[in-house]
Amino acid sequence: MHELSIAKSIVETLTRELAAEPGRVLVVRLDVGRLSGVVPEALRFAWDVACGRSRLEGAGLEIREIPVTVHCERCEADRELPGIDRLRCPVCNEPTPIIVAGRELQIRDVEMSVGKPNP
Ligand SMILES: [Zn+2]
């Protein structure tokens, strides 16, 4: 399962980066672009498994889905697309290969408790 390995690598990254931080990880917030190839539902499902017996055990996961934005050269503007099936300007219908946003898969924010680390 693709999302489980992604979830595990996020947990590993955070475990490494937060090694010196006291406190418990409460919530991890991710940006997931609609073109990232990651299914948010599957990632949520995999999250608890990936966090089990790690520093992040019990941490919540919040996913913000980032819509696809393309740049239209005819309009000279960035346009947010309603879906991912057609990379065309939704205003003038010009096809465009220029993707400005929507491929993200990144950790946006981590919320920690103050105090004791996880046992
Ligand atoms: Zn356009």
Short mmCIF file of N, CA and C and ligand atoms in Angstrom, two decimals:
data_model
loop_
_atom_site.label_atom_id
_atom_site.label_comp_id
_atom_site.label_asym_id
_atom_site.label_seq_id
_atom_site.Cartn_x
_atom_site.Cartn_y
_atom_site.Cartn_z
N MET A 1 0.84 -1.20 0.00
CA MET A 1 0.00 0.00 0.00
C MET A 1 0.88 1.25 0.00
N HIS A 2 0.76 2.00 -1.05
CA HIS A 2 1.50 3.21 -1.31
C HIS A 2 1.44 4.21 -0.13
N GLU A 3 0.24 4.46 0.36
CA GLU A 3 0.07 5.47 1.41
C GLU A 3 0.70 5.06 2.72
N LEU A 4 0.76 3.75 2.99
CA LEU A 4 1.38 3.31 4.24
C LEU A 4 2.88 3.64 4.22
N SER A 5 3.53 3.44 3.09
CA SER A 5 4.96 3.76 3.06
C SER A 5 5.16 5.28 3.14
N ILE A 6 4.24 6.04 2.59
CA ILE A 6 4.34 7.50 2.72
C ILE A 6 4.16 7.91 4.18
N ALA A 7 3.14 7.34 4.82
CA ALA A 7 2.89 7.65 6.23
C ALA A 7 4.11 7.29 7.08
N LYS A 8 4.69 6.13 6.80
CA LYS A 8 5.86 5.71 7.56
C LYS A 8 7.04 6.65 7.36
N SER A 9 7.21 7.12 6.14
CA SER A 9 8.35 8.02 5.93
C SER A 9 8.11 9.37 6.59
N ILE A 10 6.86 9.81 6.66
CA ILE A 10 6.56 11.05 7.38
C ILE A 10 6.87 10.88 8.88
N VAL A 11 6.44 9.74 9.42
CA VAL A 11 6.71 9.45 10.84
C VAL A 11 8.22 9.40 11.10
N GLU A 12 8.96 8.77 10.19
CA GLU A 12 10.42 8.68 10.37
C GLU A 12 11.07 10.07 10.31
N THR A 13 10.63 10.87 9.36
CA THR A 13 11.17 12.22 9.23
C THR A 13 10.93 13.03 10.49
N LEU A 14 9.70 12.98 10.99
CA LEU A 14 9.37 13.77 12.18
C LEU A 14 10.07 13.24 13.42
N THR A 15 10.19 11.93 13.52
CA THR A 15 10.89 11.35 14.65
C THR A 15 12.33 11.86 14.71
N ARG A 16 12.93 11.94 13.53
CA ARG A 16 14.31 12.43 13.44
C ARG A 16 14.37 13.94 13.76
N GLU A 17 13.48 14.69 13.14
CA GLU A 17 13.54 16.14 13.30
C GLU A 17 13.16 16.62 14.69
N LEU A 18 12.32 15.84 15.36
CA LEU A 18 11.84 16.26 16.67
C LEU A 18 12.59 15.60 17.81
N ALA A 19 13.68 14.91 17.46
CA ALA A 19 14.41 14.14 18.47
C ALA A 19 14.80 14.98 19.69
N ALA A 20 15.13 16.24 19.46
CA ALA A 20 15.59 17.09 20.56
C ALA A 20 14.46 17.84 21.26
N GLU A 21 13.26 17.72 20.72
CA GLU A 21 12.13 18.48 21.27
C GLU A 21 11.45 17.69 22.39
N PRO A 22 11.22 18.34 23.52
CA PRO A 22 10.39 17.67 24.52
C PRO A 22 8.93 17.78 24.09
N GLY A 23 8.08 17.09 24.79
CA GLY A 23 6.66 17.22 24.47
C GLY A 23 6.19 16.12 23.54
N ARG A 24 4.88 16.04 23.48
CA ARG A 24 4.24 14.98 22.72
C ARG A 24 3.70 15.58 21.43
N VAL A 25 3.74 14.81 20.36
CA VAL A 25 3.17 15.29 19.11
C VAL A 25 1.66 15.09 19.15
N LEU A 26 0.94 16.19 19.05
CA LEU A 26 -0.52 16.10 19.12
C LEU A 26 -1.13 15.95 17.73
N VAL A 27 -0.73 16.84 16.85
CA VAL A 27 -1.33 16.86 15.51
C VAL A 27 -0.25 17.14 14.48
N VAL A 28 -0.31 16.42 13.39
CA VAL A 28 0.55 16.69 12.24
C VAL A 28 -0.36 17.18 11.11
N ARG A 29 0.03 18.31 10.53
CA ARG A 29 -0.79 18.86 9.44
C ARG A 29 -0.02 18.75 8.13
N LEU A 30 -0.70 18.18 7.16
CA LEU A 30 -0.08 17.96 5.86
C LEU A 30 -0.81 18.73 4.77
N ASP A 31 -0.03 19.14 3.78
CA ASP A 31 -0.61 19.64 2.55
C ASP A 31 -0.49 18.54 1.51
N VAL A 32 -1.61 18.15 0.95
CA VAL A 32 -1.60 17.10 -0.07
C VAL A 32 -2.25 17.64 -1.33
N GLY A 33 -1.46 17.77 -2.37
CA GLY A 33 -1.98 18.27 -3.64
C GLY A 33 -2.80 17.21 -4.34
N ARG A 34 -3.77 17.68 -5.10
CA ARG A 34 -4.64 16.73 -5.81
C ARG A 34 -3.89 15.96 -6.89
N LEU A 35 -2.74 16.46 -7.30
CA LEU A 35 -1.95 15.75 -8.31
C LEU A 35 -0.78 15.00 -7.67
N SER A 36 -0.76 14.91 -6.36
CA SER A 36 0.37 14.27 -5.68
C SER A 36 0.33 12.76 -5.82
N GLY A 37 -0.83 12.22 -6.19
CA GLY A 37 -0.97 10.77 -6.29
C GLY A 37 -1.30 10.12 -4.97
N VAL A 38 -1.49 10.94 -3.94
CA VAL A 38 -1.82 10.40 -2.62
C VAL A 38 -3.32 10.53 -2.37
N VAL A 39 -3.92 9.45 -1.92
CA VAL A 39 -5.34 9.46 -1.60
C VAL A 39 -5.49 9.80 -0.11
N PRO A 40 -6.04 10.96 0.21
CA PRO A 40 -6.11 11.37 1.62
C PRO A 40 -6.78 10.34 2.52
N GLU A 41 -7.85 9.72 2.06
CA GLU A 41 -8.54 8.72 2.88
C GLU A 41 -7.61 7.55 3.22
N ALA A 42 -6.86 7.11 2.23
CA ALA A 42 -5.95 5.98 2.44
C ALA A 42 -4.81 6.38 3.38
N LEU A 43 -4.38 7.64 3.26
CA LEU A 43 -3.31 8.12 4.13
C LEU A 43 -3.80 8.20 5.57
N ARG A 44 -5.03 8.66 5.77
CA ARG A 44 -5.60 8.71 7.12
C ARG A 44 -5.68 7.31 7.71
N PHE A 45 -6.09 6.38 6.86
CA PHE A 45 -6.24 4.99 7.29
C PHE A 45 -4.88 4.41 7.71
N ALA A 46 -3.84 4.78 6.97
CA ALA A 46 -2.50 4.23 7.23
C ALA A 46 -1.81 4.91 8.41
N TRP A 47 -2.30 6.08 8.76
CA TRP A 47 -1.59 6.92 9.73
C TRP A 47 -1.38 6.25 11.08
N ASP A 48 -2.46 5.70 11.64
CA ASP A 48 -2.36 5.10 12.97
C ASP A 48 -1.41 3.92 12.99
N VAL A 49 -1.44 3.16 11.90
CA VAL A 49 -0.53 2.01 11.78
C VAL A 49 0.92 2.51 11.76
N ALA A 50 1.15 3.56 10.97
CA ALA A 50 2.51 4.09 10.83
C ALA A 50 3.02 4.68 12.14
N CYS A 51 2.11 5.26 12.92
CA CYS A 51 2.50 5.91 14.18
C CYS A 51 2.68 4.94 15.32
N GLY A 52 2.12 3.76 15.20
CA GLY A 52 2.14 2.79 16.30
C GLY A 52 3.55 2.54 16.81
N ARG A 53 3.70 2.52 18.12
CA ARG A 53 5.00 2.27 18.77
C ARG A 53 6.10 3.20 18.29
N SER A 54 5.72 4.42 17.98
CA SER A 54 6.75 5.40 17.62
C SER A 54 6.55 6.62 18.52
N ARG A 55 7.42 7.55 18.35
CA ARG A 55 7.31 8.82 19.04
C ARG A 55 5.96 9.48 18.78
N LEU A 56 5.36 9.18 17.64
CA LEU A 56 4.14 9.86 17.24
C LEU A 56 2.87 9.08 17.58
N GLU A 57 3.02 8.02 18.37
CA GLU A 57 1.84 7.23 18.69
C GLU A 57 0.73 8.10 19.26
N GLY A 58 -0.45 7.98 18.69
CA GLY A 58 -1.60 8.74 19.16
C GLY A 58 -1.74 10.12 18.53
N ALA A 59 -0.79 10.51 17.72
CA ALA A 59 -0.87 11.83 17.09
C ALA A 59 -1.98 11.85 16.04
N GLY A 60 -2.65 12.99 15.96
CA GLY A 60 -3.68 13.16 14.95
C GLY A 60 -3.08 13.57 13.62
N LEU A 61 -3.86 13.44 12.59
CA LEU A 61 -3.43 13.85 11.25
C LEU A 61 -4.50 14.73 10.63
N GLU A 62 -4.08 15.90 10.21
CA GLU A 62 -5.01 16.78 9.48
C GLU A 62 -4.45 16.99 8.09
N ILE A 63 -5.28 16.73 7.12
CA ILE A 63 -4.84 16.85 5.73
C ILE A 63 -5.58 18.02 5.08
N ARG A 64 -4.79 18.91 4.51
CA ARG A 64 -5.38 19.99 3.71
C ARG A 64 -5.15 19.63 2.25
N GLU A 65 -6.23 19.48 1.52
CA GLU A 65 -6.09 19.16 0.10
C GLU A 65 -5.88 20.44 -0.70
N ILE A 66 -4.82 20.40 -1.49
CA ILE A 66 -4.49 21.57 -2.28
C ILE A 66 -5.01 21.38 -3.71
N PRO A 67 -5.89 22.25 -4.14
CA PRO A 67 -6.41 22.10 -5.50
C PRO A 67 -5.33 22.40 -6.54
N VAL A 68 -5.59 21.96 -7.74
CA VAL A 68 -4.62 22.19 -8.82
C VAL A 68 -4.79 23.61 -9.35
N THR A 69 -3.67 24.31 -9.44
CA THR A 69 -3.68 25.64 -10.04
C THR A 69 -2.75 25.60 -11.25
N VAL A 70 -3.25 26.06 -12.37
CA VAL A 70 -2.42 26.13 -13.58
C VAL A 70 -2.21 27.60 -13.94
N HIS A 71 -1.19 27.82 -14.73
CA HIS A 71 -0.99 29.17 -15.25
C HIS A 71 -1.45 29.19 -16.70
N CYS A 72 -2.34 30.10 -17.02
CA CYS A 72 -2.82 30.23 -18.38
C CYS A 72 -2.08 31.38 -19.06
N GLU A 73 -1.39 31.04 -20.16
CA GLU A 73 -0.63 32.09 -20.84
C GLU A 73 -1.53 33.02 -21.62
N ARG A 74 -2.67 32.53 -22.06
CA ARG A 74 -3.58 33.40 -22.79
C ARG A 74 -4.18 34.46 -21.87
N CYS A 75 -4.60 34.04 -20.68
CA CYS A 75 -5.18 34.99 -19.71
C CYS A 75 -4.08 35.72 -18.93
N GLU A 76 -2.85 35.18 -18.98
CA GLU A 76 -1.77 35.68 -18.14
C GLU A 76 -2.17 35.68 -16.67
N ALA A 77 -2.76 34.56 -16.26
CA ALA A 77 -3.24 34.47 -14.88
C ALA A 77 -3.15 33.02 -14.40
N ASP A 78 -3.06 32.87 -13.07
CA ASP A 78 -3.14 31.55 -12.46
C ASP A 78 -4.60 31.21 -12.23
N ARG A 79 -4.96 29.99 -12.59
CA ARG A 79 -6.36 29.58 -12.46
C ARG A 79 -6.45 28.29 -11.66
N GLU A 80 -7.34 28.28 -10.68
CA GLU A 80 -7.59 27.07 -9.90
C GLU A 80 -8.56 26.18 -10.67
N LEU A 81 -8.24 24.90 -10.76
CA LEU A 81 -9.10 23.99 -11.51
C LEU A 81 -10.11 23.31 -10.60
N PRO A 82 -11.29 23.07 -11.13
CA PRO A 82 -12.30 22.36 -10.33
C PRO A 82 -11.99 20.88 -10.17
N GLY A 83 -11.20 20.30 -11.06
CA GLY A 83 -10.87 18.87 -10.98
C GLY A 83 -9.48 18.65 -11.50
N ILE A 84 -9.12 17.36 -11.70
CA ILE A 84 -7.76 17.10 -12.18
C ILE A 84 -7.78 16.39 -13.53
N ASP A 85 -8.95 16.24 -14.11
CA ASP A 85 -9.04 15.46 -15.33
C ASP A 85 -8.59 16.24 -16.57
N ARG A 86 -8.73 17.54 -16.54
CA ARG A 86 -8.34 18.32 -17.71
C ARG A 86 -7.47 19.49 -17.29
N LEU A 87 -6.26 19.56 -17.86
CA LEU A 87 -5.39 20.70 -17.55
C LEU A 87 -5.64 21.79 -18.58
N ARG A 88 -6.76 22.47 -18.38
CA ARG A 88 -7.15 23.57 -19.25
C ARG A 88 -7.58 24.74 -18.40
N CYS A 89 -7.39 25.91 -18.94
CA CYS A 89 -7.87 27.11 -18.24
C CYS A 89 -9.39 27.06 -18.13
N PRO A 90 -9.92 27.18 -16.92
CA PRO A 90 -11.38 27.10 -16.77
C PRO A 90 -12.10 28.35 -17.31
N VAL A 91 -11.35 29.37 -17.63
CA VAL A 91 -11.97 30.62 -18.12
C VAL A 91 -12.00 30.65 -19.65
N CYS A 92 -10.83 30.44 -20.28
CA CYS A 92 -10.77 30.54 -21.75
C CYS A 92 -10.63 29.19 -22.44
N ASN A 93 -10.47 28.12 -21.63
CA ASN A 93 -10.39 26.75 -22.15
C ASN A 93 -9.09 26.42 -22.89
N GLU A 94 -8.10 27.26 -22.75
CA GLU A 94 -6.79 27.00 -23.36
C GLU A 94 -6.09 25.87 -22.59
N PRO A 95 -5.58 24.84 -23.30
CA PRO A 95 -4.81 23.80 -22.59
C PRO A 95 -3.50 24.39 -22.06
N THR A 96 -3.11 23.97 -20.90
CA THR A 96 -1.85 24.48 -20.36
C THR A 96 -1.11 23.39 -19.60
N PRO A 97 0.20 23.27 -19.83
CA PRO A 97 0.98 22.29 -19.07
C PRO A 97 1.61 22.88 -17.82
N ILE A 98 1.37 24.16 -17.56
CA ILE A 98 2.09 24.83 -16.47
C ILE A 98 1.31 24.69 -15.17
N ILE A 99 1.82 23.80 -14.31
CA ILE A 99 1.15 23.54 -13.04
C ILE A 99 1.83 24.36 -11.94
N VAL A 100 1.05 25.23 -11.33
CA VAL A 100 1.58 26.12 -10.31
C VAL A 100 1.47 25.48 -8.92
N ALA A 101 0.41 24.77 -8.69
CA ALA A 101 0.19 24.12 -7.40
C ALA A 101 -0.64 22.86 -7.60
N GLY A 102 -0.53 21.95 -6.62
CA GLY A 102 -1.33 20.74 -6.69
C GLY A 102 -0.51 19.47 -6.65
N ARG A 103 0.83 19.61 -6.65
CA ARG A 103 1.69 18.43 -6.57
C ARG A 103 2.29 18.26 -5.18
N GLU A 104 1.91 19.10 -4.25
CA GLU A 104 2.52 19.10 -2.94
C GLU A 104 2.29 17.81 -2.17
N LEU A 105 3.30 17.44 -1.43
CA LEU A 105 3.11 16.46 -0.36
C LEU A 105 4.09 16.90 0.71
N GLN A 106 3.62 17.72 1.63
CA GLN A 106 4.55 18.27 2.59
C GLN A 106 3.94 18.46 3.97
N ILE A 107 4.82 18.44 4.95
CA ILE A 107 4.40 18.68 6.33
C ILE A 107 4.28 20.18 6.51
N ARG A 108 3.10 20.64 6.83
CA ARG A 108 2.89 22.08 6.98
C ARG A 108 3.20 22.54 8.41
N ASP A 109 2.81 21.71 9.36
CA ASP A 109 2.85 22.18 10.74
C ASP A 109 2.75 20.98 11.67
N VAL A 110 3.39 21.09 12.82
CA VAL A 110 3.27 20.05 13.83
C VAL A 110 2.90 20.73 15.15
N GLU A 111 1.87 20.22 15.77
CA GLU A 111 1.46 20.77 17.06
C GLU A 111 1.95 19.84 18.17
N MET A 112 2.67 20.44 19.13
CA MET A 112 3.24 19.65 20.22
C MET A 112 2.62 20.08 21.54
N SER A 113 2.56 19.13 22.46
CA SER A 113 2.17 19.49 23.82
C SER A 113 3.41 20.00 24.54
N VAL A 114 3.18 20.79 25.54
CA VAL A 114 4.29 21.22 26.36
C VAL A 114 4.42 20.20 27.49
N GLY A 115 5.63 19.77 27.73
CA GLY A 115 5.80 18.84 28.86
C GLY A 115 6.44 17.54 28.46
N LYS A 116 6.03 16.48 29.10
CA LYS A 116 6.71 15.18 28.97
C LYS A 116 6.60 14.61 27.57
N PRO A 117 7.67 13.99 27.12
CA PRO A 117 7.58 13.27 25.84
C PRO A 117 6.78 11.99 25.98
N ASN A 118 6.47 11.40 24.86
CA ASN A 118 5.78 10.11 24.89
C ASN A 118 6.63 9.10 25.64
N PRO A 119 6.03 8.21 26.36
CA PRO A 119 6.81 7.19 27.06
C PRO A 119 7.52 6.27 26.07
ZN ZN B 1 -7.18 31.31 -19.84
#
